[in-house]
PDB file of C-alpha atoms in Angstrom:
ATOM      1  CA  UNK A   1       0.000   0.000   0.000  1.00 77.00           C
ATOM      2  CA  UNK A   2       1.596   3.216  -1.471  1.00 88.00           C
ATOM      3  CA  UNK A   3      -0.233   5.467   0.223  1.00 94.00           C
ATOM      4  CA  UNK A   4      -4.008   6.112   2.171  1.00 96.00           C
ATOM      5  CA  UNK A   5      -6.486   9.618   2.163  1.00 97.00           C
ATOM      6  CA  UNK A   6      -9.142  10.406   4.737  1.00 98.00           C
ATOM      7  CA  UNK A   7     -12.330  11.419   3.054  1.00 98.00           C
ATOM      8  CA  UNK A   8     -14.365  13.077   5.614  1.00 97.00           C
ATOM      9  CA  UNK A   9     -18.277  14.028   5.799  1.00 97.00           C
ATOM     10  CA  UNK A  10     -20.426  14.806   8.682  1.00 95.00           C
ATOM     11  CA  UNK A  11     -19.076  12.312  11.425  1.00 96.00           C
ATOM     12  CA  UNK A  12     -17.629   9.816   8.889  1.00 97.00           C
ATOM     13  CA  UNK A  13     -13.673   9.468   7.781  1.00 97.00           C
ATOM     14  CA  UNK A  14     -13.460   6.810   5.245  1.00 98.00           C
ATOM     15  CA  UNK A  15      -9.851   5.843   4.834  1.00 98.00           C
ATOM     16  CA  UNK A  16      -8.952   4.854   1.244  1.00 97.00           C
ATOM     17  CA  UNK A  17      -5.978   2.972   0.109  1.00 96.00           C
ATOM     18  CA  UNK A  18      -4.852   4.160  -3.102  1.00 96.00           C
ATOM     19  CA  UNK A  19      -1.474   5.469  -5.617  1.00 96.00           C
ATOM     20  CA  UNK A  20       0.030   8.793  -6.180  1.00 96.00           C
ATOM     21  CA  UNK A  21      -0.598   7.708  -9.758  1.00 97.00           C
ATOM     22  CA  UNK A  22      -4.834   7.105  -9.583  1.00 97.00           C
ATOM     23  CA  UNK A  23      -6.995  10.078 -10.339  1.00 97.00           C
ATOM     24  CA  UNK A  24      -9.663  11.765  -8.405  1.00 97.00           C
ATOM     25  CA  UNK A  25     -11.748   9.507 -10.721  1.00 97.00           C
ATOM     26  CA  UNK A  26     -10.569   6.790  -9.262  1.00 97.00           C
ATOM     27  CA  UNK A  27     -11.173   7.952  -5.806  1.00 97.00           C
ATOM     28  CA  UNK A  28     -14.675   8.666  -6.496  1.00 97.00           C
ATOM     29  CA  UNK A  29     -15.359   5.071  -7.703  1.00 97.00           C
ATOM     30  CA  UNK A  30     -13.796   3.383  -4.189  1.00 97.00           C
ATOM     31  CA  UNK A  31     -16.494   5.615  -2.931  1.00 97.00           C
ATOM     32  CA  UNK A  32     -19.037   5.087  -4.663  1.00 97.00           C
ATOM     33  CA  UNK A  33     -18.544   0.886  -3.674  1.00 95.00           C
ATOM     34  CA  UNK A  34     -18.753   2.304  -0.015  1.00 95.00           C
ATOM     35  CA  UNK A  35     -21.952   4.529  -0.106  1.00 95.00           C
ATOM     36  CA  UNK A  36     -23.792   3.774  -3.245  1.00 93.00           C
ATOM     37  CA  UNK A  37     -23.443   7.628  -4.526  1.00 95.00           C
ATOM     38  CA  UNK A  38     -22.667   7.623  -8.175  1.00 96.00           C
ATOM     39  CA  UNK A  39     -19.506   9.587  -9.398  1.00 97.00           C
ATOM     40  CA  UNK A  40     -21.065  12.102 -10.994  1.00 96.00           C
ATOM     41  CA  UNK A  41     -23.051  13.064  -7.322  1.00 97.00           C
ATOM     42  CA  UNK A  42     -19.698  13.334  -5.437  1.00 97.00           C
ATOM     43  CA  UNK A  43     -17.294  16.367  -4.973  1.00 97.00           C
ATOM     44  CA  UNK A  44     -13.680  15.914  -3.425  1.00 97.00           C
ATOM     45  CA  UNK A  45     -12.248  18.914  -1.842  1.00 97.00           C
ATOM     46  CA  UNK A  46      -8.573  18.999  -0.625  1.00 97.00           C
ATOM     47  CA  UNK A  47      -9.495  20.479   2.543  1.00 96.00           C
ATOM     48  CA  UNK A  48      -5.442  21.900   3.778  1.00 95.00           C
ATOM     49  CA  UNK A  49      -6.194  24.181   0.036  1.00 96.00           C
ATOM     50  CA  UNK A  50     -10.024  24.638  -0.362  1.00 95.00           C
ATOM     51  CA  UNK A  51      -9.207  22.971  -4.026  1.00 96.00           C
ATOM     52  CA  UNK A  52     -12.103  21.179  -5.700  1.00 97.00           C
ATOM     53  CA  UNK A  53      -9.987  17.803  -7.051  1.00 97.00           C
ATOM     54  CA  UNK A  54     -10.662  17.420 -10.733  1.00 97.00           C
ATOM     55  CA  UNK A  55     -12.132  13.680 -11.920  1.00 97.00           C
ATOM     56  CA  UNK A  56      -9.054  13.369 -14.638  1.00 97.00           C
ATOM     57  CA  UNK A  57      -5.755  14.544 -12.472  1.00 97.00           C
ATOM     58  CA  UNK A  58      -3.770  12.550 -10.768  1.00 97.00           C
ATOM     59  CA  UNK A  59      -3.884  12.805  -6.496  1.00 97.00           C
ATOM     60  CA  UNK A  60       0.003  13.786  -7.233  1.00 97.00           C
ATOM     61  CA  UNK A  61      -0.757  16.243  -9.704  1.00 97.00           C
ATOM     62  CA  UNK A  62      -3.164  17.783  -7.360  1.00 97.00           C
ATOM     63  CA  UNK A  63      -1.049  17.839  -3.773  1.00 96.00           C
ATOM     64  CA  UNK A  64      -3.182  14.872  -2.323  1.00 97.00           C
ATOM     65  CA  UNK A  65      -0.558  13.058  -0.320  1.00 96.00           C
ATOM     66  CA  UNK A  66      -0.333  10.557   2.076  1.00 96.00           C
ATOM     67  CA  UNK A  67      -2.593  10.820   5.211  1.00 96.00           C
ATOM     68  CA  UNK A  68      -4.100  14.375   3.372  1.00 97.00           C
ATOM     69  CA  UNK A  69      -7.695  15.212   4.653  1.00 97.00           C
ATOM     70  CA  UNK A  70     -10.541  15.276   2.040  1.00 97.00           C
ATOM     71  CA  UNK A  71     -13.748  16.240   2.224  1.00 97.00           C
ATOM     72  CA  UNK A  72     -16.741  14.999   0.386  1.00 97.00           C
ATOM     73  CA  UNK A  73     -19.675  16.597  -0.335  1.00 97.00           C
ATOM     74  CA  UNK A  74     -22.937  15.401  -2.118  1.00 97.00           C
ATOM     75  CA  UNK A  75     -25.112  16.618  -4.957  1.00 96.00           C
ATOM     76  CA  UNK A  76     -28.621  17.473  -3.289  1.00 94.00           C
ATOM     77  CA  UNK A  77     -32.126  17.621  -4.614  1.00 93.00           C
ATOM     78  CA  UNK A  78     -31.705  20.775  -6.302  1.00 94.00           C
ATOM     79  CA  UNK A  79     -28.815  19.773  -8.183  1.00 94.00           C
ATOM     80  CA  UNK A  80     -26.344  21.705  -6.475  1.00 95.00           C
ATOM     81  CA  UNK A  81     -23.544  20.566  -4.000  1.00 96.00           C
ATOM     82  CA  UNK A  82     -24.011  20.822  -0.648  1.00 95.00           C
ATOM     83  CA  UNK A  83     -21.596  22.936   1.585  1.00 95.00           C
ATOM     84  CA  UNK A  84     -18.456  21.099   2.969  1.00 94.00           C
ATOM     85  CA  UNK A  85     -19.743  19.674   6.812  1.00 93.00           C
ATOM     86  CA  UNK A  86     -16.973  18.091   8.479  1.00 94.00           C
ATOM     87  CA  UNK A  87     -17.974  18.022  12.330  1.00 92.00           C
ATOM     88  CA  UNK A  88     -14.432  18.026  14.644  1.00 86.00           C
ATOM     89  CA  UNK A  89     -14.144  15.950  17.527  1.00 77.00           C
ATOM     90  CA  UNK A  90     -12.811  18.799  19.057  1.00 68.00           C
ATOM     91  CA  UNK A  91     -16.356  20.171  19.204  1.00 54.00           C
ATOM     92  CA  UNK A  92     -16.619  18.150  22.244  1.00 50.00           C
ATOM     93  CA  UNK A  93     -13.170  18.396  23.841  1.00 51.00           C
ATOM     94  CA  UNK A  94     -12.233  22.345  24.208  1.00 47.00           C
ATOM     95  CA  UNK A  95     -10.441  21.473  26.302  1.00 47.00           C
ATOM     96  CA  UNK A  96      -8.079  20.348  23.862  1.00 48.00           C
ATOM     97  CA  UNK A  97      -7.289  23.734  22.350  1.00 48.00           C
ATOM     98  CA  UNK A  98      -3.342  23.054  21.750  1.00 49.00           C
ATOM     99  CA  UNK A  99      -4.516  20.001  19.183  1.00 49.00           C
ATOM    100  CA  UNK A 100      -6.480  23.053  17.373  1.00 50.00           C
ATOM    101  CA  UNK A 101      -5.930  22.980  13.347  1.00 53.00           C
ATOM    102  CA  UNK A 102      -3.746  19.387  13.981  1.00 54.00           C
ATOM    103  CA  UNK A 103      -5.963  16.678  11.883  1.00 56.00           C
TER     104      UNK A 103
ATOM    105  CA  UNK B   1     -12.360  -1.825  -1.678  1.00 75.00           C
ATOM    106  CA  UNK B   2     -15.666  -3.588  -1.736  1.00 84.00           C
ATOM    107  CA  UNK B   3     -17.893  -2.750   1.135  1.00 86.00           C
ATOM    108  CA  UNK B   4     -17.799  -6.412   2.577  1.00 86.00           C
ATOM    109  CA  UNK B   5     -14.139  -5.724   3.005  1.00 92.00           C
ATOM    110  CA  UNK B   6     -14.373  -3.008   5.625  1.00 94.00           C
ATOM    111  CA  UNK B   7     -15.093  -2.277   9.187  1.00 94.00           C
ATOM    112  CA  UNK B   8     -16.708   0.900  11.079  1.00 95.00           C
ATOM    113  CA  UNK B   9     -15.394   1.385  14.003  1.00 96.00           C
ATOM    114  CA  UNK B  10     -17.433   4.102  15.800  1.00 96.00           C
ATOM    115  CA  UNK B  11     -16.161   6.362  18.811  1.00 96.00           C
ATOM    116  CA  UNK B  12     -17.532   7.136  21.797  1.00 95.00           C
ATOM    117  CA  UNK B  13     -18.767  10.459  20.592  1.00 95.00           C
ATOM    118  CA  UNK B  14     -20.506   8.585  17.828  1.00 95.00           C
ATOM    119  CA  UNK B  15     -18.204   9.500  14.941  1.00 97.00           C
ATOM    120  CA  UNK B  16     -17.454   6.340  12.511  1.00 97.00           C
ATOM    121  CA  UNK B  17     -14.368   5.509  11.034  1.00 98.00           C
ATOM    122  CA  UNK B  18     -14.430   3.337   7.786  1.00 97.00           C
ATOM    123  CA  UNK B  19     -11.609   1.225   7.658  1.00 97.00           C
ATOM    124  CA  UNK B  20      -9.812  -1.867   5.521  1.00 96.00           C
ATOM    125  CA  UNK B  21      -9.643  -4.780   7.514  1.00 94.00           C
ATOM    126  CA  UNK B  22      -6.423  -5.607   6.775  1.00 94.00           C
ATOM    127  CA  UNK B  23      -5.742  -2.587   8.657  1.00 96.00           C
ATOM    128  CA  UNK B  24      -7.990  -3.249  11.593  1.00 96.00           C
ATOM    129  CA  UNK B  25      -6.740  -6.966  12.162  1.00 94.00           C
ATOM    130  CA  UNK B  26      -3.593  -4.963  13.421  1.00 96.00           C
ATOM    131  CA  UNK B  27      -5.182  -5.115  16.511  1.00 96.00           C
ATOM    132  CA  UNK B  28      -5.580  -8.618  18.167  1.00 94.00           C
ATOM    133  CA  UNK B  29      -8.816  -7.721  19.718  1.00 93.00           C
ATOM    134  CA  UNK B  30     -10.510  -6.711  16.460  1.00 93.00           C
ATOM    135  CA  UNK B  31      -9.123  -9.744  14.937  1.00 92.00           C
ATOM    136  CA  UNK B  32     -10.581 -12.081  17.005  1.00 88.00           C
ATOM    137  CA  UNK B  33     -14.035 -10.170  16.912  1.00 86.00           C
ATOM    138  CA  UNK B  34     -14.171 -10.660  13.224  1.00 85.00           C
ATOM    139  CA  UNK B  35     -12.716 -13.885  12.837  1.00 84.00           C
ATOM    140  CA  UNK B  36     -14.109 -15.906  15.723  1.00 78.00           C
ATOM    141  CA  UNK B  37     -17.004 -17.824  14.447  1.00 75.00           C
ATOM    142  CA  UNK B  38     -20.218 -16.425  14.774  1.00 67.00           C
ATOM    143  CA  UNK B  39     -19.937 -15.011  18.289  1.00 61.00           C
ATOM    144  CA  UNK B  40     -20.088 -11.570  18.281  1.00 67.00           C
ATOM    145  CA  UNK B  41     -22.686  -9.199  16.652  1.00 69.00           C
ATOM    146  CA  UNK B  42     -19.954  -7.211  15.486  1.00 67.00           C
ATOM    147  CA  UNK B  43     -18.955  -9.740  12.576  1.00 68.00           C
ATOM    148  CA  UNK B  44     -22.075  -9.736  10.763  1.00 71.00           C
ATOM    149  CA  UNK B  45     -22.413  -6.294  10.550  1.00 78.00           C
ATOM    150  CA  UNK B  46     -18.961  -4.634   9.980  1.00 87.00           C
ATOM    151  CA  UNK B  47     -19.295  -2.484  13.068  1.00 90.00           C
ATOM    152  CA  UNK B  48     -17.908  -1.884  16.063  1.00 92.00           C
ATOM    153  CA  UNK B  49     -18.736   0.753  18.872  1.00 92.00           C
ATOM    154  CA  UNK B  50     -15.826   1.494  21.384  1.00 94.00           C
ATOM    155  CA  UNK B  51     -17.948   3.220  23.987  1.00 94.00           C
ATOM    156  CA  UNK B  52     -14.275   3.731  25.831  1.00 94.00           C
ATOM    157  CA  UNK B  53     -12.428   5.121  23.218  1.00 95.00           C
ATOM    158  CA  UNK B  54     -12.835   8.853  22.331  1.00 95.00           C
ATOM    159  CA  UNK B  55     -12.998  10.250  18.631  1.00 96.00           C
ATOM    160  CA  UNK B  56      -9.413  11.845  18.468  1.00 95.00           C
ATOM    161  CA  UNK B  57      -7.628   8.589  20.243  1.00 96.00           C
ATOM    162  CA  UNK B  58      -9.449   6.121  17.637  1.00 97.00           C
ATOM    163  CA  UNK B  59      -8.300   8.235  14.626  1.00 97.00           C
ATOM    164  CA  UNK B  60      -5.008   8.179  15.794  1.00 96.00           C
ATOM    165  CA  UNK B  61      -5.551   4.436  16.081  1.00 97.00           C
ATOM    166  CA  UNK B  62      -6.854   4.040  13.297  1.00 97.00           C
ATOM    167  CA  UNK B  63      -3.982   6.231  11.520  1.00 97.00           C
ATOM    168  CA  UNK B  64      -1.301   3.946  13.312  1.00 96.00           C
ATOM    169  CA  UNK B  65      -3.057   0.952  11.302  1.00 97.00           C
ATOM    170  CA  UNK B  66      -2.819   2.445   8.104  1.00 96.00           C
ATOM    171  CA  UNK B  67       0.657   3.552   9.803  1.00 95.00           C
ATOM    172  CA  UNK B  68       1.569   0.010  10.246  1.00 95.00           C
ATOM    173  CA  UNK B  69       0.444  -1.683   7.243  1.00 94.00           C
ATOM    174  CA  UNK B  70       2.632   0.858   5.491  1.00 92.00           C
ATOM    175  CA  UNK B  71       6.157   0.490   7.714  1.00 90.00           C
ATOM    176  CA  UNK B  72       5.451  -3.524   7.121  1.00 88.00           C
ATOM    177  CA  UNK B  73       5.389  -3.212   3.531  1.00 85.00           C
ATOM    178  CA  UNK B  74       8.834  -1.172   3.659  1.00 85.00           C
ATOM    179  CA  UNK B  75       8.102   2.566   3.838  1.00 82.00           C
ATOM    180  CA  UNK B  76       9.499   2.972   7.265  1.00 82.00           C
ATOM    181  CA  UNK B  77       8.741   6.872   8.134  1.00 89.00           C
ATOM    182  CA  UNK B  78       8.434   7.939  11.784  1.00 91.00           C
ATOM    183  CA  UNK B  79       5.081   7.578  13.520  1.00 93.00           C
ATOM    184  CA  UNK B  80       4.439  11.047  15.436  1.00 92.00           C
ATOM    185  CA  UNK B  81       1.945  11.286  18.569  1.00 93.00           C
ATOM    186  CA  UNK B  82       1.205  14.436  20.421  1.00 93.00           C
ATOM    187  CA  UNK B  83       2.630  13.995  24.169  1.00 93.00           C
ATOM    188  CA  UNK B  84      -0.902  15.220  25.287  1.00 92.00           C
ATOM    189  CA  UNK B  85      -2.408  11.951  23.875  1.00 93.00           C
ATOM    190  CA  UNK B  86       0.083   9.481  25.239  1.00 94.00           C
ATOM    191  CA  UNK B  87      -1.599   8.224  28.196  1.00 93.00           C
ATOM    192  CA  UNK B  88      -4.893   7.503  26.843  1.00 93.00           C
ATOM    193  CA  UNK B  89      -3.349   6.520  23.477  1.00 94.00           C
ATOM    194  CA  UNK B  90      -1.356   4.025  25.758  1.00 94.00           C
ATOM    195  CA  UNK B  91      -4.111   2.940  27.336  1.00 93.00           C
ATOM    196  CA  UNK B  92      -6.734   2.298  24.271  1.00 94.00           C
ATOM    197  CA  UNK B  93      -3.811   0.261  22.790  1.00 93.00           C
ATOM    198  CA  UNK B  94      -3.085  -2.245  25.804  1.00 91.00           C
ATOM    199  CA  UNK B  95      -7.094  -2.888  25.520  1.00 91.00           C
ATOM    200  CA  UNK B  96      -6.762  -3.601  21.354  1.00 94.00           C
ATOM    201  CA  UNK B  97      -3.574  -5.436  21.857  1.00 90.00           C
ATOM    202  CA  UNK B  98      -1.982  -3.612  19.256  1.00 81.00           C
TER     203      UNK B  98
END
């Protein structure tokens, strides 16, 4: 195993195994085996950048590296994509203020 | 990754973590929940809830899988944990035997 992501939505991290070489495509298709969301529904945002990952470029291509944090968000009813909602653990610990902006 | 080839493991806080199982039978204790026969819940359904075990410790854990399945497979690169998690990163790891 070359390398893994964390693809995070609401409370969920799904940790995918994939290559430097694979595309976001690719990404989106070990997804869509996980949660039954076609491609074509499903937006990957690099979440250290803000970047929206495009389907055809390559995770190296676009910065993704090992252990990076991205965020998924789904097409809703109105055909647009919903906001980025990734709720922090630290939500519940404040007191944990020193791990602040450490994934 | 086919579905039937993962596990959630969910926090105490509620928050799931979606997982290879390669990477989870790093831990003993998982091991033997998915590969006794038939004993525990948690084998049918792919879950399992560690009531115990807060959000930011089971990432971490769950990172050290990934972690190890990488240093095993020869990319040895340094595993870093914040001294502020030690204890109870010490302690959730004596209970999954990893």
């Amino acid at each position: 195993m070359a390398m893994y992501i964390r693809v995070k939505r609401s409370k969920t991290t799904y940790f995918i195994q994939c290559e430097p070489t694979e595309t976001s495509l690719d990404i989106k298709q070990k997804l869509h085996d996980l949660i039954d969301q076609p491609v074509s529904d499903q937006r990957l945002i690099l979440v250290s950048t803000g970047e929206v990952l495009e389907d055809s470029k390559s995770l190296a291509d676009q910065k993704v590296e090992n252990d990076a944090v991205v965020a998924l968000t789904l097409r809703k009813d109105d055909n647009e994509f919903e906001e980025v909602n990734i709720v922090r653990a630290d939500d519940f610990y404040q007191s944990r203020d020193a791990d602040a902006g450490n994934w | 990754m086919r579905k039937e080839e993962t596990v959630k493991l969910i926090s105490a806080e509620g928050f799931e973590f979606v997982i290879h199982k390669d990477a989870a039978m790093v831990s003993q204790t998982i091991r033997n929940m998915l590969t006794s026969p038939g004993s525990f819940a948690e084998t049918e359904h792919g879950e399992v809830t560690f009531p115990e075990i807060s959000t930011t410790i089971l990432e971490k854990i769950c990172k050290y899988f990934y972690w190890n399945l990488q240093y095993a497979s020869g990319k040895q690169t340094e595993f870093h944990i914040e001294p502020e998690l030690v204890l109870e990163l010490m302690m959730a790891a004596n209970y999954l035997h990893t």
